[in-house]
Structure formats: structure tokens, C-alpha cells
Coordinates of C-alpha atoms in Angstrom, one line a residue:
Chain A
G1 CA -3.5 -4.1 -10.5
A2 CA -4.0 -6.7 -13.3
V3 CA -7.2 -8.7 -13.1
V4 CA -7.6 -12.2 -14.4
S5 CA -11.0 -14.0 -14.3
Q6 CA -11.7 -17.6 -14.6
H7 CA -14.9 -19.5 -15.3
P8 CA -16.4 -21.6 -14.0
S9 CA -15.3 -21.4 -10.4
R10 CA -16.5 -24.8 -9.7
V11 CA -17.7 -27.8 -11.8
I12 CA -18.8 -31.3 -11.0
C13 CA -19.1 -33.7 -13.9
K14 CA -19.4 -37.3 -14.7
S15 CA -16.5 -39.5 -15.7
G16 CA -16.0 -39.4 -19.4
T17 CA -17.3 -36.0 -20.1
S18 CA -15.2 -33.0 -21.2
V19 CA -14.9 -29.8 -19.3
K20 CA -13.9 -26.4 -20.6
I21 CA -12.3 -23.7 -18.4
E22 CA -11.9 -20.1 -19.5
C23 CA -9.3 -17.7 -18.4
R24 CA -9.5 -14.0 -19.3
S25 CA -7.3 -11.0 -18.7
L26 CA -9.7 -8.2 -18.0
D27 CA -7.6 -5.0 -18.1
F28 CA -4.4 -6.0 -20.0
Q29 CA -3.3 -7.9 -23.0
A30 CA -1.9 -11.3 -21.9
T31 CA 0.7 -12.4 -24.4
T32 CA 1.4 -15.4 -22.3
M33 CA -1.0 -17.5 -20.2
F34 CA -0.1 -20.4 -17.9
W35 CA -2.2 -23.3 -16.7
Y36 CA -1.5 -24.9 -13.3
R37 CA -3.1 -27.6 -11.2
Q38 CA -2.8 -27.9 -7.5
F39 CA -3.6 -30.8 -5.3
P40 CA -4.6 -30.3 -1.6
K41 CA -1.6 -29.0 0.5
K42 CA 0.7 -29.3 -2.5
S43 CA 2.4 -26.7 -4.6
L44 CA 1.3 -25.3 -8.0
M45 CA 2.3 -27.6 -10.8
L46 CA 2.7 -25.9 -14.2
M47 CA 0.9 -27.8 -16.9
A48 CA 1.5 -25.7 -19.9
T49 CA 2.4 -22.3 -21.2
S50 CA 0.4 -20.7 -24.0
N51 CA 1.2 -17.8 -26.2
E52 CA -1.5 -16.0 -28.3
G53 CA -1.8 -17.5 -31.7
S54 CA 0.6 -20.4 -31.2
K55 CA 0.5 -23.9 -29.9
A56 CA 0.9 -24.4 -26.2
T57 CA 4.1 -25.8 -24.7
Y58 CA 3.3 -28.6 -22.3
E59 CA 5.4 -29.6 -19.3
Q60 CA 6.9 -33.1 -19.1
G61 CA 4.3 -35.7 -18.2
V62 CA 1.3 -33.6 -19.1
E63 CA -0.8 -35.2 -21.9
K64 CA -1.5 -32.6 -24.6
D65 CA -4.4 -34.6 -26.0
K66 CA -6.0 -34.8 -22.7
F67 CA -5.6 -31.1 -21.7
L68 CA -6.3 -29.1 -24.8
I69 CA -5.3 -25.5 -24.6
N70 CA -6.4 -22.7 -26.9
H71 CA -5.1 -19.1 -26.7
A72 CA -7.2 -17.6 -29.4
S73 CA -6.8 -13.9 -28.4
L74 CA -4.7 -11.7 -26.2
T75 CA -7.4 -11.8 -23.5
L76 CA -8.6 -15.4 -23.6
S77 CA -7.2 -18.8 -23.1
T78 CA -9.2 -22.0 -22.6
L79 CA -8.3 -25.4 -21.1
T80 CA -10.4 -28.4 -22.0
V81 CA -10.1 -31.5 -19.9
T82 CA -11.2 -34.2 -22.3
S83 CA -12.7 -37.5 -21.1
A84 CA -12.3 -36.5 -17.5
H85 CA -11.7 -39.1 -14.9
P86 CA -11.8 -38.9 -11.1
E87 CA -8.0 -38.6 -10.9
D88 CA -8.4 -35.3 -12.9
S89 CA -10.2 -33.8 -9.9
S90 CA -8.1 -30.9 -8.8
F91 CA -7.8 -27.1 -8.5
Y92 CA -7.0 -25.6 -11.9
I93 CA -5.6 -22.1 -11.9
C94 CA -4.6 -19.9 -14.8
S95 CA -2.2 -17.0 -14.7
A96 CA -1.3 -14.3 -17.2
S97 CA 1.5 -12.0 -18.0
G98 CA 1.9 -9.4 -20.7
E99 CA 3.5 -6.2 -21.8
R100 CA 2.1 -4.2 -18.9
V101 CA 2.9 -6.8 -16.3
Q102 CA 6.1 -8.1 -17.6
E103 CA 7.7 -11.1 -15.8
T104 CA 5.0 -11.0 -13.1
Q105 CA 2.1 -13.5 -13.3
Y106 CA -1.3 -12.6 -12.1
F107 CA -3.6 -15.5 -11.2
G108 CA -7.2 -16.2 -11.9
P109 CA -9.4 -17.3 -9.0
G110 CA -9.1 -20.9 -10.0
T111 CA -11.6 -23.7 -11.0
R112 CA -12.3 -26.5 -8.7
L113 CA -13.1 -29.6 -10.8
L114 CA -14.7 -32.7 -9.3
V115 CA -15.1 -35.7 -11.5
L116 CA -17.5 -38.4 -10.2
Chain B
R1 CA 18.0 -30.9 -5.7
K2 CA 14.7 -29.2 -6.3
E3 CA 14.8 -26.0 -8.4
V4 CA 13.1 -24.0 -5.6
E5 CA 12.9 -25.2 -2.0
Q6 CA 11.0 -23.8 1.0
D7 CA 10.5 -25.0 4.5
P8 CA 6.9 -26.1 4.6
G9 CA 6.4 -25.1 8.2
P10 CA 4.0 -24.5 9.8
F11 CA 5.4 -21.5 11.5
N12 CA 3.2 -20.8 14.6
V13 CA 3.8 -17.3 16.0
P14 CA 2.0 -14.9 18.3
E15 CA 0.5 -11.7 17.1
G16 CA 3.2 -9.0 17.0
A17 CA 6.1 -11.4 16.3
T18 CA 8.6 -11.0 13.6
V19 CA 8.9 -14.0 11.3
A20 CA 11.3 -14.8 8.4
F21 CA 11.1 -17.3 5.6
N22 CA 13.8 -18.4 3.3
C23 CA 13.6 -19.9 -0.2
T24 CA 16.6 -21.4 -2.0
Y25 CA 17.0 -21.8 -5.7
S26 CA 19.3 -24.0 -7.6
N27 CA 19.9 -22.2 -10.9
S28 CA 22.4 -19.4 -10.4
A29 CA 21.3 -17.8 -13.7
S30 CA 17.8 -17.1 -12.3
Q31 CA 16.6 -13.6 -13.2
S32 CA 13.5 -12.7 -11.3
F33 CA 12.1 -13.5 -7.9
F34 CA 8.7 -13.1 -6.3
W35 CA 6.8 -13.8 -3.1
Y36 CA 3.1 -14.8 -3.4
R37 CA 0.6 -15.3 -0.7
Q38 CA -2.0 -18.0 -1.0
D39 CA -5.0 -18.4 1.3
C40 CA -6.7 -21.7 1.8
R41 CA -8.6 -22.8 -1.3
K42 CA -7.8 -19.5 -3.1
E43 CA -5.5 -18.5 -5.9
P44 CA -1.9 -17.1 -5.2
K45 CA -1.7 -13.3 -5.0
L46 CA 1.4 -11.4 -5.7
L47 CA 2.8 -10.0 -2.5
M48 CA 6.0 -8.5 -3.8
S49 CA 8.8 -8.7 -6.3
V50 CA 12.3 -9.2 -4.9
Y51 CA 14.9 -6.8 -6.2
S52 CA 18.7 -7.1 -5.9
S53 CA 18.8 -4.2 -3.6
G54 CA 16.1 -5.5 -1.4
N55 CA 12.7 -3.9 -1.0
E56 CA 10.2 -3.1 1.7
D57 CA 6.5 -2.7 1.6
G58 CA 5.1 -1.7 5.0
R59 CA 5.7 -4.6 7.4
F60 CA 7.1 -6.8 4.7
T61 CA 10.7 -6.9 3.6
A62 CA 12.2 -9.0 0.8
Q63 CA 15.8 -9.7 0.2
L64 CA 17.9 -11.5 -2.4
N65 CA 21.2 -13.1 -1.7
R66 CA 22.7 -14.2 -5.0
A67 CA 25.9 -15.5 -3.5
S68 CA 24.0 -18.1 -1.4
Q69 CA 21.1 -18.4 -3.9
Y70 CA 18.2 -17.6 -1.6
I71 CA 15.5 -15.0 -1.2
S72 CA 13.9 -14.1 2.1
L73 CA 10.7 -12.6 3.4
L74 CA 10.5 -10.8 6.7
I75 CA 7.2 -10.0 8.3
R76 CA 7.2 -7.6 11.2
D77 CA 4.4 -7.1 13.8
S78 CA 2.5 -10.2 12.6
K79 CA -1.3 -9.9 12.3
L80 CA -3.8 -12.6 12.5
S81 CA -4.7 -11.8 8.9
D82 CA -1.1 -12.7 7.8
S83 CA -1.9 -16.4 8.4
A84 CA -1.6 -18.0 4.9
T85 CA 0.9 -20.0 2.8
Y86 CA 3.7 -18.0 1.3
L87 CA 5.1 -19.2 -2.0
C88 CA 8.3 -18.1 -3.5
A89 CA 8.6 -18.0 -7.3
V90 CA 11.7 -17.9 -9.4
N91 CA 12.2 -17.3 -13.1
P92 CA 14.9 -19.9 -13.6
R93 CA 16.4 -18.9 -17.0
E94 CA 16.4 -15.9 -19.3
S95 CA 15.3 -18.1 -22.2
S96 CA 12.2 -19.4 -20.3
G97 CA 10.5 -16.1 -20.8
D98 CA 8.0 -15.4 -18.1
K99 CA 7.8 -19.0 -16.8
L100 CA 8.0 -19.2 -13.1
T101 CA 9.0 -22.1 -10.8
F102 CA 7.2 -22.1 -7.5
G103 CA 8.3 -23.5 -4.2
T104 CA 5.9 -25.7 -2.2
G105 CA 5.1 -22.9 0.1
T106 CA 5.6 -22.1 3.8
R107 CA 2.6 -22.1 6.0
L108 CA 2.3 -19.3 8.6
A109 CA -0.2 -19.4 11.5
V110 CA -0.5 -16.3 13.6
R111 CA -2.2 -16.9 16.9
P112 CA -3.8 -14.3 19.2

């Protein structure tokens, strides 16, 4: 199957700092990557869609200056949570789709962010 | 009306039972449909795609009813290891590319 990795798996940071999360497709080229966040016992909420080499498309209500997304290559996308606050604490999950896995999204293992 | 709706459950069933979940979607132009399984504090994992003709994978059967705009997942001979949250996902519009809209998930608990 298609493998997506995510790093770090868990991060604890102080309020006001920035946190970068990496998402990599390991065995396929991901033309599109998606970033979600999930609160406990809630569904996945799509934050943004990123295509390699172009600006990310953000969902309504998601601040693009706060959640910076870069999709620099066909195997790597990064999400940077800038000036994190406690309310940004959540489970952030990326997924990827591409030529080999058209229409289907494969998820990374997620990053648990705790902002103190 | 939400784009994708699921009964949150939980569905509590004994081992060996057959259980079915439905998921309704609002956009009749939706193109692709999927079932994902999510374990507690883990990422969703693709369980199966849902095809117009229906498809089966071992104990799991998925069906699509375009007229009534819902998809279903049937699990036969439930195992303890089937306990998880089952998310349906729908590609709502052709122009949205690979973007998926997820339901809130249905929780299944299989007891001994």
C-alpha cells in the first residue's frame, strides 16, 4: 500500500512558539497533500489542500498566516503552526494522494500537539 | 443538512454478530466513496472503496445507493478487533479533485 510518514509524532511547546510538522509520502509521488486537525471524539476537519509547487488552498475559517503550508516537492509537505496557543492543541494529520493512488487518500500517523 | 452524516453510535454488539452502518450524503453529484477505520488516537486507515456495483472484502461488504444517496458497510461475524470508529468519506464534486468530506464516524464496540 501507499505509505505516508509524519514527524514529529508528538510535540509539547510553550505558548508563542512555532511548530513545524513534516508529512512525507515514502513510496509514491503525492501531487496533492491534505492537512486535517481532529479534536477528541470529533471528526476530521480539513484545514487546507496543497499541491506541489503552488499555494495551498485553505478551508473557510482557517487562518493561512497562522497555519503555513509548504509543498516543496512531490514527497514532502510541511505545516507550521505559528505563534501557537493552547487552543491550537490538537491532533494534526496529513494525507496524500497522487497518480498511483488516485482519489484515495492515505494518512500519516498524525502529530499530537500540546501547547502549554 | 450536513454534507456527510453518520449515526455516531456506539453500536455495542457481541462477537459473531452482523452489524451495518449507513452514511448519507447530500450532494447527488458525488463521485467517489470510501470507508475508513480509525482506532483510538490513531490515524484513519482505508478500509475499502465503495463501487457502484457494491464490493466485498472478506467479512466486509460495502454498497452504494445513489437513488437514496447513502453508502453502507456491513460487517459479518464481528471480531473483538473490529472495535473502532468507522468513517465514511465522500468526494463531493468532480471539480474538487481528490478532496474528501468525512462523516463524524460511527463507533463500534464488539464485546466477548
